[in-house]
Amino acid sequence: MSAFAFEPNAQCIAPAARQILLADPGFGRVFTDHMAMIRFTQGRGWHDAKITARAPIPMDPATAVLHYAQEIFEGMKAYRHPDGSTALFRPEANARRFNRSAARLAMPALPEDLFVGSVEALIKADSNWMPSVDGASIYIRPFMFASEVFLGVKPSAEYLYLVIASPAGNYWKGGARAISIWVSDHYTRAAPGGTGAAKCGGNYAASLPAQAEATAQGCDQVVFLDAVERRFVEELGGMNVFFAFDDGSITTPPISGTILEGITRDSLMTLARDEGLAVREEPYSIEQWRADSQSGKLREAFACGTAAVVTSIGEVRSASGSFTIGAGGPGQITERLRDRLTAIQRGTHADPHNWVHRIA
């Protein structure tokens, strides 16, 4: 496929208005002027790649995604480096995960070079949307959905792939802090053989009642237990989870088909091993979490993901009571790993693993 055609937005946000928006963009509410688009048609494959004006998508009421939820997405960020360049963080890993999600939802694979190229082309077109506030970035959302107009239950014959971008400030208002989480003992996020390892909208929709329950209990996030024994910690509503112990080791639940293979998760395990920490991937029960917190064996717990990066967990609440982890605030290992990761992402620290992908 040739390079992306460029159709400039004739109604771009005026520079003065853009600067007002960028002063406090928040997360996921402000969007750039353009989007990437590629179409897929059975028998023809991927075609019509372009960067075009961000605009509503005309959709027939019988469009397949509205009825059978064939949809996947990714989340990643672009960063401004001290030398003025713009860079992505491990975009090839996002491309590979995107295709694993596609396979689970019976959708066509998107060539990795097209995935990365679409993100590069969009960020180059909208580079003036990079916020200048400390800790800011451009959040990037590639997604694909079934676009065939047909009500039969089958994989769609047509798909639309899009990338939109949103300037972003800090995910948590007030900056880094320790969050509280609610243990869901009624809802589960995923079961063996399900779509837990796929980044599809249905997984997040199913988590919303549990998140609402957490909010009603005064908690920031919900944590899910496994669907079989209802004992083992799996992940938060939108983040993987780690546990740091008094012997300097860290543990995270193993990838087993029910947990999303987080790119931030994988990066943190690598950085922890670089520092000489023992890293284990093994089941960890909610009973053990409580006992280790109360005995002092567990010193820290933290969640991680693209949007929030790394976030300390200070308190765990459930129907059977609550407990505090360490002193209830950010821990030393958590902060050290977060600082190391964000320094690599933002170009202020050496990148020994060649994770940074410069685009402009």
XYZ file of C-alpha atoms in Angstrom:
360
model
C 0.000 0.000 0.000
C 1.276 3.487 -0.824
C 1.832 6.219 1.775
C -1.122 7.777 3.532
C -2.953 10.374 1.470
C -3.384 13.658 3.304
C -6.709 15.495 3.286
C -6.167 18.579 5.476
C -8.922 19.695 7.797
C -10.294 22.960 6.432
C -11.680 23.841 9.861
C -8.723 23.301 12.187
C -8.982 24.799 15.664
C -7.470 28.298 15.645
C -4.039 28.540 17.355
C -5.287 30.777 20.168
C -8.218 28.475 20.928
C -5.925 25.450 20.758
C -3.567 26.942 23.347
C -6.477 27.487 25.732
C -7.470 23.832 25.358
C -3.887 22.659 25.842
C -3.441 24.622 29.069
C -5.515 22.018 30.933
C -6.481 19.178 28.564
C -7.425 16.654 31.243
C -7.801 13.164 29.797
C -9.879 12.031 26.819
C -11.994 15.149 26.326
C -9.955 17.265 23.891
C -9.096 15.947 20.418
C -6.739 16.912 17.614
C -7.786 18.117 14.143
C -7.235 14.926 12.138
C -7.613 11.154 12.216
C -6.114 8.218 10.323
C -8.415 5.925 8.358
C -7.971 2.647 6.460
C -10.727 0.456 5.030
C -10.830 -3.322 4.736
C -13.023 -5.194 2.266
C -13.063 -8.965 1.945
C -11.385 -9.924 -1.318
C -9.603 -6.584 -1.601
C -7.854 -6.313 1.730
C -6.719 -3.037 3.276
C -7.107 0.051 1.099
C -7.712 3.832 0.998
C -5.239 4.774 3.728
C -5.454 8.467 4.549
C -5.130 11.202 7.135
C -8.309 13.219 7.068
C -10.333 15.668 9.142
C -11.575 14.269 12.431
C -15.340 14.081 11.952
C -18.407 11.989 12.826
C -18.643 8.593 11.112
C -21.820 8.034 9.066
C -23.263 4.686 10.130
C -26.222 2.613 8.988
C -28.436 1.305 11.839
C -27.668 -2.234 10.658
C -23.890 -1.802 10.871
C -22.556 -5.052 12.320
C -20.606 -3.570 15.245
C -23.788 -2.090 16.713
C -25.281 -5.556 17.042
C -22.433 -8.026 17.591
C -19.673 -5.849 19.089
C -16.839 -6.811 16.756
C -14.528 -4.043 17.927
C -10.986 -3.738 19.288
C -8.709 -0.860 20.249
C -5.284 0.116 21.531
C -3.939 2.855 23.785
C -0.525 4.503 23.454
C 1.165 7.884 23.824
C 3.434 10.289 21.960
C 5.956 12.325 23.961
C 7.933 15.510 23.303
C 11.637 14.974 24.030
C 14.018 17.654 25.335
C 15.609 18.053 21.873
C 12.211 18.971 20.408
C 11.603 15.620 18.707
C 8.453 13.558 19.142
C 8.576 9.872 20.026
C 6.366 6.846 20.600
C 6.998 4.114 23.154
C 7.126 0.528 21.882
C 4.528 0.989 19.104
C 5.433 -2.366 17.559
C 4.258 -4.047 20.772
C 0.908 -2.264 20.421
C 0.701 -3.432 16.808
C 1.290 -7.046 17.820
C -1.274 -6.893 20.626
C -3.772 -5.266 18.266
C -3.490 -8.264 15.958
C -3.839 -10.738 18.823
C -7.072 -8.967 19.772
C -8.167 -9.054 16.129
C -7.622 -12.801 15.931
C -9.721 -13.390 19.074
C -12.607 -11.318 17.635
C -12.403 -12.981 14.160
C -11.170 -9.759 12.550
C -8.488 -9.309 9.879
C -4.886 -8.666 10.901
C -3.543 -5.207 10.136
C 0.084 -5.270 8.918
C 2.320 -3.928 11.672
C 3.909 -1.354 9.367
C 0.458 0.038 8.568
C -0.425 0.263 12.250
C 2.782 2.086 13.164
C 2.643 4.178 9.968
C -0.894 5.344 10.715
C 0.136 6.572 14.165
C 3.254 8.283 12.832
C 1.312 10.021 10.063
C -1.367 11.309 12.447
C 1.111 12.630 15.018
C 3.136 14.368 12.306
C -0.049 16.030 11.029
C -1.113 17.149 14.519
C 2.238 17.711 16.252
C 1.112 21.230 17.268
C -1.333 19.594 19.691
C 1.410 18.473 22.094
C 0.719 20.131 25.478
C 3.572 22.014 27.114
C 2.447 21.369 30.709
C 4.629 19.092 32.836
C 3.905 15.391 32.423
C 1.722 15.887 29.346
C 1.558 13.787 26.186
C -0.703 13.006 23.248
C -2.819 9.935 23.957
C -3.417 7.862 20.823
C -6.392 5.574 20.260
C -6.196 3.180 17.275
C -9.375 1.129 16.878
C -11.167 -1.108 14.399
C -14.779 -2.158 14.060
C -17.049 -4.255 11.854
C -18.599 -1.876 9.308
C -20.575 -4.231 7.080
C -24.309 -3.492 6.900
C -25.670 -6.948 7.661
C -27.603 -8.582 10.516
C -26.408 -12.163 10.115
C -24.276 -13.579 12.916
C -20.910 -13.992 11.218
C -17.567 -12.184 10.977
C -18.034 -8.959 9.065
C -16.810 -8.720 5.478
C -15.896 -5.034 5.935
C -13.961 -3.142 8.623
C -12.966 0.418 9.345
C -9.686 1.157 11.119
C -9.242 4.603 12.642
C -6.746 6.437 14.823
C -7.716 9.494 16.846
C -5.520 11.505 19.203
C -6.141 13.438 22.385
C -3.745 15.786 24.201
C -3.523 14.610 27.789
C -2.420 15.951 31.138
C -2.023 13.870 34.292
C -4.489 10.975 34.509
C -5.128 11.522 38.214
C -6.152 15.009 39.265
C -3.645 16.414 41.721
C -0.785 14.273 40.405
C 0.621 10.957 41.622
C -0.894 9.555 44.812
C -1.921 6.265 46.359
C -5.379 5.114 45.277
C -7.967 3.017 47.064
C -9.498 -0.035 45.407
C -12.623 -2.109 45.930
C -12.536 -5.916 45.687
C -15.427 -7.092 43.555
C -16.870 -10.288 45.045
C -19.892 -10.339 42.734
C -18.561 -9.469 39.269
C -15.675 -11.040 37.360
C -13.821 -9.469 34.458
C -13.009 -12.551 32.349
C -13.121 -16.359 32.383
C -10.809 -18.959 30.826
C -11.542 -19.205 27.123
C -13.111 -15.744 27.053
C -11.859 -12.421 25.751
C -9.868 -11.287 28.797
C -6.582 -11.113 26.876
C -8.153 -9.088 24.040
C -8.407 -5.313 24.195
C -12.050 -5.109 23.151
C -14.739 -2.704 24.262
C -16.970 -5.433 25.658
C -14.491 -6.213 28.422
C -14.580 -2.609 29.583
C -18.372 -2.344 29.312
C -18.711 -5.433 31.509
C -16.439 -3.841 34.132
C -18.567 -0.727 34.537
C -21.080 -2.033 37.132
C -18.175 -3.155 39.313
C -16.465 0.212 38.893
C -19.718 1.938 39.845
C -19.822 -0.232 42.949
C -16.256 0.804 43.778
C -17.135 4.468 43.352
C -20.159 4.055 45.626
C -17.793 2.620 48.247
C -15.555 5.684 47.977
C -12.809 3.881 46.036
C -10.894 5.001 42.964
C -10.789 1.645 41.195
C -12.076 -1.923 41.278
C -9.951 -5.078 41.363
C -11.258 -8.351 39.957
C -10.682 -11.880 41.217
C -10.485 -14.968 39.020
C -13.761 -16.354 37.671
C -13.154 -19.962 38.761
C -12.181 -19.891 42.436
C -12.992 -16.218 43.127
C -9.755 -15.969 45.147
C -6.870 -14.953 42.936
C -6.189 -11.340 42.044
C -6.283 -10.716 38.302
C -6.294 -7.016 37.390
C -8.003 -3.708 37.989
C -10.754 -2.353 35.765
C -8.212 -1.000 33.312
C -4.744 -1.740 34.757
C -2.426 -4.597 35.646
C -1.294 -4.973 39.263
C 2.036 -5.635 41.053
C 3.036 -6.500 44.630
C 6.387 -5.526 46.198
C 7.693 -7.450 49.228
C 10.103 -6.859 52.092
C 12.767 -9.073 50.459
C 12.938 -6.737 47.441
C 11.015 -9.046 45.105
C 7.910 -8.183 43.113
C 5.067 -10.389 41.930
C 2.375 -9.914 39.296
C -0.467 -12.256 38.266
C 0.548 -14.538 35.387
C -0.678 -14.149 31.825
C -3.184 -16.975 31.405
C -5.716 -15.829 28.830
C -7.826 -13.831 31.285
C -5.462 -10.886 31.816
C -4.514 -8.217 29.308
C -0.836 -8.393 28.350
C 0.028 -4.845 29.322
C 2.966 -3.194 27.564
C 3.589 -1.055 30.648
C 3.482 -4.279 32.714
C 6.095 -5.940 30.530
C 8.302 -2.825 30.553
C 8.216 -2.584 34.350
C 9.198 -6.233 34.750
C 12.193 -5.621 32.481
C 13.240 -2.476 34.374
C 12.843 -4.248 37.720
C 15.120 -7.067 36.554
C 17.610 -4.452 35.321
C 17.770 -3.233 38.926
C 18.413 -6.727 40.246
C 14.934 -7.278 41.647
C 13.493 -10.785 41.567
C 10.320 -10.721 39.441
C 7.746 -13.480 39.697
C 4.623 -14.131 37.662
C 2.438 -16.261 39.887
C -1.068 -16.384 41.368
C -1.657 -14.221 44.435
C -4.852 -14.610 46.453
C -6.865 -11.880 48.125
C -6.415 -13.737 51.440
C -2.648 -13.654 51.020
C -2.774 -9.985 50.037
C -4.574 -9.167 53.302
C -2.268 -11.340 55.430
C 0.943 -10.011 53.855
C -0.242 -6.418 54.247
C -1.098 -6.925 57.907
C 2.179 -8.709 58.711
C 4.302 -6.130 56.898
C 5.681 -8.671 54.407
C 3.978 -6.752 51.603
C 5.455 -3.269 51.467
C 3.859 -1.854 48.322
C 1.277 -2.554 45.650
C 0.828 -0.652 42.425
C -1.240 -0.637 39.256
C 0.025 0.165 35.775
C -1.262 0.958 32.305
C -0.728 3.344 29.408
C -3.064 6.075 30.636
C -2.120 6.238 34.333
C 1.408 4.771 33.836
C 2.211 3.621 37.419
C -0.067 4.263 40.398
C 0.442 3.248 44.030
C -2.331 1.354 45.811
C -2.696 2.489 49.414
C -5.886 0.853 50.657
C -7.979 -2.179 49.743
C -11.644 -2.321 50.732
C -14.132 -5.163 50.447
C -17.375 -6.434 51.931
C -15.292 -8.346 54.511
C -13.309 -5.303 55.648
C -10.407 -3.133 54.581
C -6.629 -3.091 54.978
C -3.796 -0.669 54.299
C -0.621 -1.431 52.387
C 2.551 -0.119 54.011
C 2.027 3.455 55.181
C -0.859 3.902 52.749
C 1.093 6.187 50.422
C 3.373 5.876 47.383
C 6.176 3.348 47.923
C 9.871 3.618 47.088
C 9.979 0.781 44.540
C 6.815 2.077 42.888
C 8.173 5.592 42.563
C 11.585 4.409 41.386
C 10.151 2.221 38.629
C 7.695 4.915 37.580
C 10.424 7.541 37.400
C 12.705 5.240 35.415
C 9.967 4.319 32.937
C 8.704 7.860 32.384
C 12.280 9.146 31.989
C 12.849 6.681 29.146
C 9.504 7.544 27.560
C 10.264 11.274 27.721
C 13.850 11.017 26.541
C 15.580 12.146 29.751
C 17.176 8.768 30.517
C 19.143 6.261 28.440
C 17.029 3.731 26.524
C 18.976 0.437 26.810
C 16.172 -1.657 25.325
C 15.532 0.488 22.215
C 11.929 1.093 23.211
C 11.754 4.703 22.016
C 10.524 5.173 18.448
C 11.282 8.672 17.140
C 8.908 9.989 14.510
C 9.733 13.701 14.068
